[in-house]
Coordinates of C-alpha atoms and ligand atoms in Angstrom, one line a residue:
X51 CA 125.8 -6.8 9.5
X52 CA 126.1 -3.4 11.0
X53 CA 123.4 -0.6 10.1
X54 CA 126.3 1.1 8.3
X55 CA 127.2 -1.9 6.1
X56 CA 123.5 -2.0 5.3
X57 CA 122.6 1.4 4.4
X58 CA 125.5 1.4 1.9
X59 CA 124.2 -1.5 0.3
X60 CA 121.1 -0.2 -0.4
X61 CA 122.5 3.3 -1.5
X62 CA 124.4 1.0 -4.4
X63 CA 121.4 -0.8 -5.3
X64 CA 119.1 1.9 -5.6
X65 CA 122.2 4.3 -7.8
X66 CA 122.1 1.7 -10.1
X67 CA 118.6 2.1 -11.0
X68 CA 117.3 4.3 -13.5
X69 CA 114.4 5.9 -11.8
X70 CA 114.9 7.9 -9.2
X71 CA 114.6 6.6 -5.6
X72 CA 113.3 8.7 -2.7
X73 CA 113.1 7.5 1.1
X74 CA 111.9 9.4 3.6
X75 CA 111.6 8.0 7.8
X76 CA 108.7 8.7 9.7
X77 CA 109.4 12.1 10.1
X78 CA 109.8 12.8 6.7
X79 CA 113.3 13.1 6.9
X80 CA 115.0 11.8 3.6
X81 CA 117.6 9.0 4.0
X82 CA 117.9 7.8 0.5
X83 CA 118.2 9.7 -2.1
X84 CA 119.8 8.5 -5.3
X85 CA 121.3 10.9 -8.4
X86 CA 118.8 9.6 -10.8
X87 CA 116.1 12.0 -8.8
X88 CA 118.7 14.4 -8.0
X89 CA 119.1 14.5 -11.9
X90 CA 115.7 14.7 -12.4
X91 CA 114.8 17.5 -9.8
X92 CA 117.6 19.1 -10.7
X93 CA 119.2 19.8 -7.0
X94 CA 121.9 18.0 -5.6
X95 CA 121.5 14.8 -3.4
X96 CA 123.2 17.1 -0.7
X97 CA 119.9 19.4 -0.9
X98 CA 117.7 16.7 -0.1
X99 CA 119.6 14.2 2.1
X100 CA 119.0 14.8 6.4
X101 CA 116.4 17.7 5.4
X102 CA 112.5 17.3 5.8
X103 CA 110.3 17.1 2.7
X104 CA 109.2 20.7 2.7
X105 CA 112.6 21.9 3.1
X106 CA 114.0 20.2 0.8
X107 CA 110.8 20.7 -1.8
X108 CA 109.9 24.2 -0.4
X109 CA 107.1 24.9 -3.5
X110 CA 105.1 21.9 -3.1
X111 CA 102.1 21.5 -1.1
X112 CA 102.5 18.8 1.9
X113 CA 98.3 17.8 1.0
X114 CA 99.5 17.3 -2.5
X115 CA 102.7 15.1 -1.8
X116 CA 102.2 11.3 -2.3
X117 CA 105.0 10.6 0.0
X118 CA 103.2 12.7 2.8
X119 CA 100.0 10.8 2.0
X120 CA 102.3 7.4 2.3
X121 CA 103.9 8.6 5.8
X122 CA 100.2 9.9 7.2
X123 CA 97.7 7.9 5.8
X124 CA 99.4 4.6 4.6
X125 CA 98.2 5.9 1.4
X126 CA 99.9 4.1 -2.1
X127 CA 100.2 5.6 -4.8
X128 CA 100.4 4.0 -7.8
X129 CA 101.3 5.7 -11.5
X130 CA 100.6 9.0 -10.3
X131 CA 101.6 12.4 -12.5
X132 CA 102.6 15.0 -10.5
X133 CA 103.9 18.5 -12.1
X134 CA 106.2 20.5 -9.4
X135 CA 109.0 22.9 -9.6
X136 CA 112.5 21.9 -8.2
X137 CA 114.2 24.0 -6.2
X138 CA 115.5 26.5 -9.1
X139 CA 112.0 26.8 -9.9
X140 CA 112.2 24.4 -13.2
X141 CA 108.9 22.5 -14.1
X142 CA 109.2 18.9 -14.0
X143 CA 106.3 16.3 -14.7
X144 CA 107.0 12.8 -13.0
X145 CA 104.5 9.7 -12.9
X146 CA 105.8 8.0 -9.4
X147 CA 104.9 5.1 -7.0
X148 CA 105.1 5.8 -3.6
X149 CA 104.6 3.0 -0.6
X150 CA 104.3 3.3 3.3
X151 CA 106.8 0.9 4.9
X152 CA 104.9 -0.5 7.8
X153 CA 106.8 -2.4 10.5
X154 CA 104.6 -4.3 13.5
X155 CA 101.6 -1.9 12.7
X156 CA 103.6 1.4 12.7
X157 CA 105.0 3.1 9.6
X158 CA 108.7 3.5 9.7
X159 CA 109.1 5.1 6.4
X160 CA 108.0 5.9 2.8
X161 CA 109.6 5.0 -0.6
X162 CA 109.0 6.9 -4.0
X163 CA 110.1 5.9 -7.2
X164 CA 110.2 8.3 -9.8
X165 CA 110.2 8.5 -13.6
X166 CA 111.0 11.7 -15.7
X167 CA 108.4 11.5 -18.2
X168 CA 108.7 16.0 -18.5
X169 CA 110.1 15.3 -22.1
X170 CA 106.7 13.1 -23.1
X171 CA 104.7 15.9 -21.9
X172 CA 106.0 18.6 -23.3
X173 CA 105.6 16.3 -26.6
X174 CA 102.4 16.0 -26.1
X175 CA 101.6 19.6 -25.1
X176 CA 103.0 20.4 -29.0
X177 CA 101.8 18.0 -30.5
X178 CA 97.8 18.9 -29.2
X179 CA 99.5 22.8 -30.0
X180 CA 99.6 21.3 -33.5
X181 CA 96.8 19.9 -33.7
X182 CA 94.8 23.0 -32.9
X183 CA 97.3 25.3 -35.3
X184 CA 96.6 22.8 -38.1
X185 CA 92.1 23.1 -37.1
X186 CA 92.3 26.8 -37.4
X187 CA 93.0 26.8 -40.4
X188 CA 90.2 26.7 -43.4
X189 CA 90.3 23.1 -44.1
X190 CA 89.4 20.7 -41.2
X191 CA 92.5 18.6 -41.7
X192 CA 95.8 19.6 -43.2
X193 CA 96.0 18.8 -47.2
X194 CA 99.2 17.2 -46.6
X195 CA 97.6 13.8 -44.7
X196 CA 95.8 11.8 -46.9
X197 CA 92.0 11.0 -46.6
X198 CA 90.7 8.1 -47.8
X199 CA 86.8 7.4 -48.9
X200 CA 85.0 4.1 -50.0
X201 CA 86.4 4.3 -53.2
X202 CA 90.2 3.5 -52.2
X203 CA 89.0 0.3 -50.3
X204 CA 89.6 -2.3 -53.2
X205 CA 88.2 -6.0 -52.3
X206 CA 85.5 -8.1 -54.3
X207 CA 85.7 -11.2 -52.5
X208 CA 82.0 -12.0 -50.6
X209 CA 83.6 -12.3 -47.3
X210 CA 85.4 -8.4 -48.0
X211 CA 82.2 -6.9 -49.7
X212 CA 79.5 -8.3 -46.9
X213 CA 81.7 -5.8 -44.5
X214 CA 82.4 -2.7 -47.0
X215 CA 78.2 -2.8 -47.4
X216 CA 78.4 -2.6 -43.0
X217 CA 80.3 -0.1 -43.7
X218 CA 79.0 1.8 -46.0
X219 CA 75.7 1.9 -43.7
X220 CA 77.6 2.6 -41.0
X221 CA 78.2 6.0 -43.0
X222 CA 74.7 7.0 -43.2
X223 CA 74.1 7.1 -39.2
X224 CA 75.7 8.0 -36.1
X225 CA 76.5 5.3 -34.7
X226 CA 79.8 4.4 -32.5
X227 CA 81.6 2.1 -34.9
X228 CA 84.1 -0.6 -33.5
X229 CA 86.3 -2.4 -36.2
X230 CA 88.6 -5.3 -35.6
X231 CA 91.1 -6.5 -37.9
X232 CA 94.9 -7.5 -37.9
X233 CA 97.2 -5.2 -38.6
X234 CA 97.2 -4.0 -42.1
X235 CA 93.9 -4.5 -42.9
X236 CA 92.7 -1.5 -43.3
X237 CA 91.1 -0.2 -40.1
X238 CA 91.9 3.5 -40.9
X239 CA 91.1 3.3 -44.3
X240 CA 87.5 2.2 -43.3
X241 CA 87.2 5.0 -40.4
X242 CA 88.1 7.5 -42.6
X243 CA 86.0 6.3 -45.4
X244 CA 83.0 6.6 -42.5
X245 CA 83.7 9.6 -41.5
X246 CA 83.9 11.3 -45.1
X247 CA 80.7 9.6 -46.7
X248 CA 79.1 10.8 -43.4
X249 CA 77.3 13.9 -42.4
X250 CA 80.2 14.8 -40.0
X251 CA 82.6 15.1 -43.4
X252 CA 82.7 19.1 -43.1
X253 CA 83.9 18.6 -39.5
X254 CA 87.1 17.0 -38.2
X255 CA 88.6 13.8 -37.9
X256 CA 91.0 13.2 -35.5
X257 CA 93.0 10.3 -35.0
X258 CA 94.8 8.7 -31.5
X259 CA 96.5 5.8 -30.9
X260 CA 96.0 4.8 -27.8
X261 CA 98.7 2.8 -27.4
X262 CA 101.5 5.9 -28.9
X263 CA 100.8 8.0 -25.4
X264 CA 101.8 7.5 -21.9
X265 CA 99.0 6.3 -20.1
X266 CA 99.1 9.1 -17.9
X267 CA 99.1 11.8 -20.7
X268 CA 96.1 10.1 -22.5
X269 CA 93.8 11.7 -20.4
X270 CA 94.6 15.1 -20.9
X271 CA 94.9 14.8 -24.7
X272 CA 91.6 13.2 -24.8
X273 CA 89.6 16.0 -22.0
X274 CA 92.0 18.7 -22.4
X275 CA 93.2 20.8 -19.2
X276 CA 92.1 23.6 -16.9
X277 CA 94.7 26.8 -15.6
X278 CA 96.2 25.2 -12.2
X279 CA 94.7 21.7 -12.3
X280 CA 98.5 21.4 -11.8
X281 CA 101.1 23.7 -11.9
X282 CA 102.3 24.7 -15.1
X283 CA 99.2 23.8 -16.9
X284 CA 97.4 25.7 -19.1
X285 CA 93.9 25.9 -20.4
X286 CA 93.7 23.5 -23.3
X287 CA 90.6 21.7 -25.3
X288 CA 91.6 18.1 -26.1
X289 CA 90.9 15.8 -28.9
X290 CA 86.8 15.7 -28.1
X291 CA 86.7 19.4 -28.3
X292 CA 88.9 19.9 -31.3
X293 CA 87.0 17.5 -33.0
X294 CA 83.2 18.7 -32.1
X295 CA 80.8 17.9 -34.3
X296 CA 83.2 15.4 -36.1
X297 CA 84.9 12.3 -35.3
X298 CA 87.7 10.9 -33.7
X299 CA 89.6 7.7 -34.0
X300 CA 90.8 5.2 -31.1
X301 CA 93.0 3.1 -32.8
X302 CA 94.1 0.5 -30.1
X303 CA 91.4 1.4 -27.2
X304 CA 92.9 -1.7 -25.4
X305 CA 95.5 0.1 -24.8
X306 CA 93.8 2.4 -22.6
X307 CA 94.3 2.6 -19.0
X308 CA 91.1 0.8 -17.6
X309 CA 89.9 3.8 -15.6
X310 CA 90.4 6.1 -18.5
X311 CA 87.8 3.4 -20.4
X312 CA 85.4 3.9 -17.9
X313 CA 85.5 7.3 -18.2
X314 CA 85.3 7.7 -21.7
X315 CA 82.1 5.3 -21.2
X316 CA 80.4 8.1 -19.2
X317 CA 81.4 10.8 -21.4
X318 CA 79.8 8.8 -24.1
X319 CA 76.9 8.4 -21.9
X320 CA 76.4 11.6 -21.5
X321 CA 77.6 13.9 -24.1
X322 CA 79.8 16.0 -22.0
X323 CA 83.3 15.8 -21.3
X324 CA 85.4 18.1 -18.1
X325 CA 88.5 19.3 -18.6
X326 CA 90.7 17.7 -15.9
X327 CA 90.8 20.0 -13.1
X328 CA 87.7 21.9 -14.5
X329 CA 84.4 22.0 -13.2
X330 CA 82.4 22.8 -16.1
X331 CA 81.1 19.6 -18.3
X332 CA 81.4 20.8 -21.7
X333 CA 78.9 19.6 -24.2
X334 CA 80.6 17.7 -27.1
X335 CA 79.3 15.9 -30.1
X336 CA 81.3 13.3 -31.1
X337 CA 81.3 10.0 -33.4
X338 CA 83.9 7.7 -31.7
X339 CA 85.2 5.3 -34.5
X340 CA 87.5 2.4 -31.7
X341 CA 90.2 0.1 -33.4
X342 CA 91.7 -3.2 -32.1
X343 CA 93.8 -5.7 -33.7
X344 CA 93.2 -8.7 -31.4
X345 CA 89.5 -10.3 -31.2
X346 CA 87.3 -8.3 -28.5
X347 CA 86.4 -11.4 -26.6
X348 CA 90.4 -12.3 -26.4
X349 CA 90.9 -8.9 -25.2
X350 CA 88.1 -8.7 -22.1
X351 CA 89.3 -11.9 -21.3
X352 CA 92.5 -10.3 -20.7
X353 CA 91.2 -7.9 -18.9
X354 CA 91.9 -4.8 -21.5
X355 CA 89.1 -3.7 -22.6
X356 CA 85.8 -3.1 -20.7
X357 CA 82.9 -5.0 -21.2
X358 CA 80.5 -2.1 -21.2
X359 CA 83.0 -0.1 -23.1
X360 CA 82.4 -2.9 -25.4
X361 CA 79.6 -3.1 -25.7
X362 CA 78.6 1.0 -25.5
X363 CA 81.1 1.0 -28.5
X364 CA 79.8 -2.0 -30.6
X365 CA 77.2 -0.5 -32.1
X366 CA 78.1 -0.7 -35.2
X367 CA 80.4 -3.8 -35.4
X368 CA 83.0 -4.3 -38.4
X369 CA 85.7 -7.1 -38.2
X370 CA 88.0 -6.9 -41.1
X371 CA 89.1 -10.2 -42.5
X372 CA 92.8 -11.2 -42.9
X373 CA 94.0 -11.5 -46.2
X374 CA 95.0 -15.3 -45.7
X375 CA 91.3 -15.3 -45.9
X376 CA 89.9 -13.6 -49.1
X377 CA 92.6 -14.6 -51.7
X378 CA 90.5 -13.9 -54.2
X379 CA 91.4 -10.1 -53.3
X380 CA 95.3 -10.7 -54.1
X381 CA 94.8 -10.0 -57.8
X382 CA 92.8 -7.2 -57.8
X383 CA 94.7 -5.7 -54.9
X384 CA 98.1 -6.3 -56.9
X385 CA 97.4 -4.9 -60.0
X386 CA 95.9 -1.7 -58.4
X387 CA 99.3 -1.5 -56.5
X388 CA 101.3 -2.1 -60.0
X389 CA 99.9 0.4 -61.4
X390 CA 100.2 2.9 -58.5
X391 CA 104.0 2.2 -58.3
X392 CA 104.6 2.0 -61.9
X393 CA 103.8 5.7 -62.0
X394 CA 106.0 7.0 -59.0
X395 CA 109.5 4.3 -60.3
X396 CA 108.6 5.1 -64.3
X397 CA 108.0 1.5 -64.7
X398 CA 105.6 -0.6 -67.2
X399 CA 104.5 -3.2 -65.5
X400 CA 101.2 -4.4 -67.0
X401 CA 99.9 -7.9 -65.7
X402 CA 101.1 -10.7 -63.1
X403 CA 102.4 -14.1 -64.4
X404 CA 100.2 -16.4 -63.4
X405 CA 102.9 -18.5 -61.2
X406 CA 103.7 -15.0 -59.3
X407 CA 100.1 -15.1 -58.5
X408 CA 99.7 -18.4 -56.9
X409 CA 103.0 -17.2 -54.9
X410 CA 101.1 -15.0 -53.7
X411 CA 98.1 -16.9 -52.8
X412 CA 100.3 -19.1 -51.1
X413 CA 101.3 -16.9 -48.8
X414 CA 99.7 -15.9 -45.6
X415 CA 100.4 -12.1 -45.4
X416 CA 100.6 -11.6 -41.4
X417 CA 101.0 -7.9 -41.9
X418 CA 97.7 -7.7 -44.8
X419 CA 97.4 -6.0 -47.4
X420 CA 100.0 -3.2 -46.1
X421 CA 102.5 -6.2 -46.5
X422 CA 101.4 -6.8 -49.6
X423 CA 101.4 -3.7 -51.3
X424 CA 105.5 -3.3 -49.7
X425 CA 106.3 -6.5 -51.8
X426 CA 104.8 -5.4 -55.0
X427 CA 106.5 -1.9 -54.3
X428 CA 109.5 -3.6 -54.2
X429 CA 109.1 -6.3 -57.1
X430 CA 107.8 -3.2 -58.9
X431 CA 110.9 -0.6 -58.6
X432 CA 113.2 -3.5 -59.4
X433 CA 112.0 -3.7 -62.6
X434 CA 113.6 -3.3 -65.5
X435 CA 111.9 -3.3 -68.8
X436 CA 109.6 -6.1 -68.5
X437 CA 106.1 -6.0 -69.0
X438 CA 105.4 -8.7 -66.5
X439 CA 105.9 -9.3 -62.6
X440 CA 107.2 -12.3 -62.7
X441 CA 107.9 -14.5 -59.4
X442 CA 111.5 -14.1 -59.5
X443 CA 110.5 -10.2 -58.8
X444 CA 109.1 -11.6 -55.8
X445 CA 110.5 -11.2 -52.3
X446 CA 108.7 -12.7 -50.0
X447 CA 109.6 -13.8 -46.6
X448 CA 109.9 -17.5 -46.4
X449 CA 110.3 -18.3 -42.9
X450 CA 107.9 -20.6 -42.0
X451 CA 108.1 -23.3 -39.4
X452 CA 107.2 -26.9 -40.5
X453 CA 104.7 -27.9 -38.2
X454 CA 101.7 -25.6 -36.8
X455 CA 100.6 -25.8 -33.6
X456 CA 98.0 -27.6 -32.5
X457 CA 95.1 -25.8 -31.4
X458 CA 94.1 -26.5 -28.4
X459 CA 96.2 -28.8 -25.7
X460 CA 94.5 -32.4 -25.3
X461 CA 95.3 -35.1 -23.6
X462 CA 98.4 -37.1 -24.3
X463 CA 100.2 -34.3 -25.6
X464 CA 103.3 -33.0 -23.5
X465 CA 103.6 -29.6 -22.7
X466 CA 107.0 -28.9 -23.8
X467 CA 106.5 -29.9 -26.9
X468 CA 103.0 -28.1 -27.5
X469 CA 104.6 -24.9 -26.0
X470 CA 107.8 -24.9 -27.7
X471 CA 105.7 -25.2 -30.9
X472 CA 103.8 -22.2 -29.9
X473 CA 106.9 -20.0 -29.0
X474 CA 108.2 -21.2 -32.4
X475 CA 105.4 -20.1 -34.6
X476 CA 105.1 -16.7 -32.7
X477 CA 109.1 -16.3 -33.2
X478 CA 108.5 -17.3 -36.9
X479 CA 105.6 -15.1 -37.8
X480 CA 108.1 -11.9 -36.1
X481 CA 110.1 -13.2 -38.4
X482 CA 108.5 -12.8 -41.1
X483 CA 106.2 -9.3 -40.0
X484 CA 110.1 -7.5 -40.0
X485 CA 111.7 -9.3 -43.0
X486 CA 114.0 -11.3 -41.6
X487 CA 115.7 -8.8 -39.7
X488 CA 116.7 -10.4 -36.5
X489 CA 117.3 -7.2 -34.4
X490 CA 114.1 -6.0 -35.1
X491 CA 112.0 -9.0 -34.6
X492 CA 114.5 -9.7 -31.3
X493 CA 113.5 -5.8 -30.3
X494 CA 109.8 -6.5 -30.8
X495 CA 109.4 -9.7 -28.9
X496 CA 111.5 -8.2 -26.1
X497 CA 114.2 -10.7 -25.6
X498 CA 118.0 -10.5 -26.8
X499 CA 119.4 -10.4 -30.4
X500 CA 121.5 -13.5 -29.0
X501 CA 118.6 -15.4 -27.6
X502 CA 116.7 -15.2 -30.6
X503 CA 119.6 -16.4 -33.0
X504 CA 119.4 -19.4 -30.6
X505 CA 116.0 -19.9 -31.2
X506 CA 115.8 -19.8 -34.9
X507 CA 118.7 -22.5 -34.7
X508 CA 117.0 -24.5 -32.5
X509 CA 113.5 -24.5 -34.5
X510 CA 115.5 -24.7 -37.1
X511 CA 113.2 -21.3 -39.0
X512 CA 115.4 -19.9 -42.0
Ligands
LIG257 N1 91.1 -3.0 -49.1 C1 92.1 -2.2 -49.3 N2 92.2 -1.6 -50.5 C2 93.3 -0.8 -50.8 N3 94.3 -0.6 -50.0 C3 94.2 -1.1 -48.8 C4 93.1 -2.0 -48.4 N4 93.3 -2.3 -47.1 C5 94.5 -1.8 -46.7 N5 95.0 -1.0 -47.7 C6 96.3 -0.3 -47.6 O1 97.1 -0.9 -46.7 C7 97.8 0.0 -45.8 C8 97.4 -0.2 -44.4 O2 96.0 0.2 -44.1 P1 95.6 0.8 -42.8 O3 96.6 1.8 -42.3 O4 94.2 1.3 -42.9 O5 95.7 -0.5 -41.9 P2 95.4 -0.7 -40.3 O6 94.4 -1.8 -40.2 O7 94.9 0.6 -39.7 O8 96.7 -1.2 -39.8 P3 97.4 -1.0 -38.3 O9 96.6 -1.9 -37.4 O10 98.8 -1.5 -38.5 O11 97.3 0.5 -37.9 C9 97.3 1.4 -46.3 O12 98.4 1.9 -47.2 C10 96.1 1.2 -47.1 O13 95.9 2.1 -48.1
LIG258 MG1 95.9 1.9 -38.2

């Protein structure tokens, strides 16, 4: 194959790619360059093609450039935000991966890829904007979001009240709090309910899912920024400062980039956070309230969460049980929720029939007690005139495979057949998590709307 006949092949590949593709030689000199980056820099392929970096990228600072650092130091780079201006002098954040391309010993070239990610930041520059808007004003949080205390949390059953008396104590000290539960069970109803039977009530409470940012944002939400830390930003407090004195939520800390945890492990340590860019550590007193809805010990095996994250944050430990497993609660939690809902459809439902109530104990609720209270929301504002919630009022998902897995793999068993069993229970509990719509359960366990009507034939799950 002839160099020409090559180069073109590559050219195709890398315009069919989303991100943007950037390849310099060892001079610097770009020989790829594919409209995806050319969109996203906003010059024209033309403009960047047969010229050197820093003519082609006149504002940016060689020291700075990833791809410079690839050509001259072998460096890689890997998830990297950079904030530049193109050549019309528009702002644009990108998180890249550069890599040296080193042939016998010597490098021959450097490769960036590129994704736009300017639209996330500027999301995330508002939404902190809002944030500190909504703190200026008189009250601490905004009236519209709702704020829950001990006496929303409804639950009698022992296994329930053992953790609402942690919790409660947990309320009358300082302590980092970590709380693990499924989904649904009620992990910010119990931060919140900490935070405003605490002495940090009068003070904010902030709340960040960890898992809603791009990793590369979190950082800055978290530290806030300093003028020039890169260009185009600003001076900005983040969450810990905005929330001195109060408390902030991490709802899904595994979700944070590992370095990030280690950092937040210092600035626990030490009371003081640093703007990034800055150099001045800026006392902060904060109550950090962490979330997770897989077990801890499942997670560090994984390698999400930190061990002495963990452990710095498990002061004050509070693991939520399922629903599945305090049925006792279903009654209690159903008539609170009739009588919630009966006021916002103008309905007069007064009791459950006893046979809707053992249909309800015989279900397993993998979305808690938020699932619950969507059924009886329904069941309740389909209502007519009746008086009682009966089970044909009921909707509840009913897709359940026949056999369960077995725990654990043992001898004798073939593999096939164990992990088909597996894939078919985690396909049936989707399933039933986005009522029975396909594209959505298909959407959240990332394979195709066509794949997963295969499986449900094939496991036969209706
Ligand atoms: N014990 C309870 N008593 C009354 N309502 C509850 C209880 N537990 C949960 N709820 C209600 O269920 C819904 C979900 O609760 P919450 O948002 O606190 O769950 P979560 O554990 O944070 O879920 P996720 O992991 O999905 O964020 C809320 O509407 C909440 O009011
Ligand atoms: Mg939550």
């Amino acid at each position: 194959m002839t160099e020409e006949q090559y180069r073109k092949i590559v050219d195709e590949l890398i315009e069919l790619l989303d991100e943007g593709v950037y390849i310099v030689d060892k001079d610097g000199v770009g020989i790829h360059y594919n409209s995806a980056m050319a969109k996203t820099e906003q010059v024209s392929v033309g403009d960047v093609l047969g010229k050197k970096f820093h003519e082609a990228f006149p504002d940016f600072r060689l020291g700075e450039s990833t791809i410079y650092k690839a050509l001259t130091r072998n460096q890689k780079t890997r998830s990297d935000q950079q904030t530049y201006k193109n050549m019309y002098g528009k702002e644009i954040t990108t998180e890249n991966y550069t890599i040296p391309v080193i042939v016998s010993g010597e490098t021959v070239a450097a490769i960036e890829v590129s994704k736009d990610i300017t639209d996330m930041r500027t999301m995330s520059d508002t939404l902190l904007e809002l944030r500190e808007g909504a703190m200026k004003k008189e009250s601490p949080r905004s009236p519209e979001i709702k704020t829950y205390t001990f006496d929303d949390i409804l639950g009698r059953s022992d296994a329930f009240s053992a953790v609402v008396a942690r919790a409660r104590k947990a309320a009358e000290n300082d302590a980092s709090v970590f709380i693990y539960g499924e989904t649904g069970t009620g992990k910010e109803l119990f931060a919140q309910s900490i935070h405003n039977q605490g002495r940090r009530s009068g003070k904010p409470f902030l709340a960040q899912n960890c898992a809603a940012i791009p990793e590369s944002l979190l950082e800055g939400i978290l530290f806030g920024t300093t003028k020039g830390s890169f260009t185009g930003a600003v001076d900005r407090a983040g969450l810990f400062e905005q929330a001195n004195g109060g408390t902030i939520l991490l709802d899904e800390i595994s979700a944070m980039p590992y370095d990030l945890q280690s950092k937040l492990l210092r600035v626990l340590q030490e009371s003081y956070i640093r703007r990034i860019g800055g150099s001045k550590d800026i006392p902060v007193d904060v109550r950090i309230i962490a979330t997770v809805n897989e077990h801890p010990e499942e997670l560090m095996a994984k390698g999400l969460l930190r061990k002495d994250l963990y452990y710095r944050l498990n002061v004050i430990n509070i693991s939520i049980p399922p629903l599945r497993e305090r049925k006792d609660d279903i009654a209690l939690l159903s008539e609170s929720f009739m009588e919630k809902y009966n006021k916002r459809y103008h309905k007069e439902i007064w009791m459950l029939s006893d046979e809707a109530l053992e249909k309800l104990q015989a279900y397993d609720f993998p979305g808690n007690v938020r699932e619950l209270e969507n059924i009886i929301e329904q069941a309740v504002s389909m209502a007519d005139n009746e008086h009682v919630l009966t089970s044909k009022l009921l909707n509840l998902p009913d897709f359940r495979v026949a056999k369960e897995p077995p725990v654990r793999f043992s001898d004798g068993m073939a593999l096939d057949e164990y992990l088909s069993n597996i894939e078919a229970q985690i396909i049936a509990d989707e399933m039933v998590k986005n009522n029975g719509n396909i594209t959505k359960a298909a959407e959240a366990l990332k394979i195709r709307r066509q794949t997963l009507q295969h499986k449900l034939k094939k496991y036969e799950i209706k």
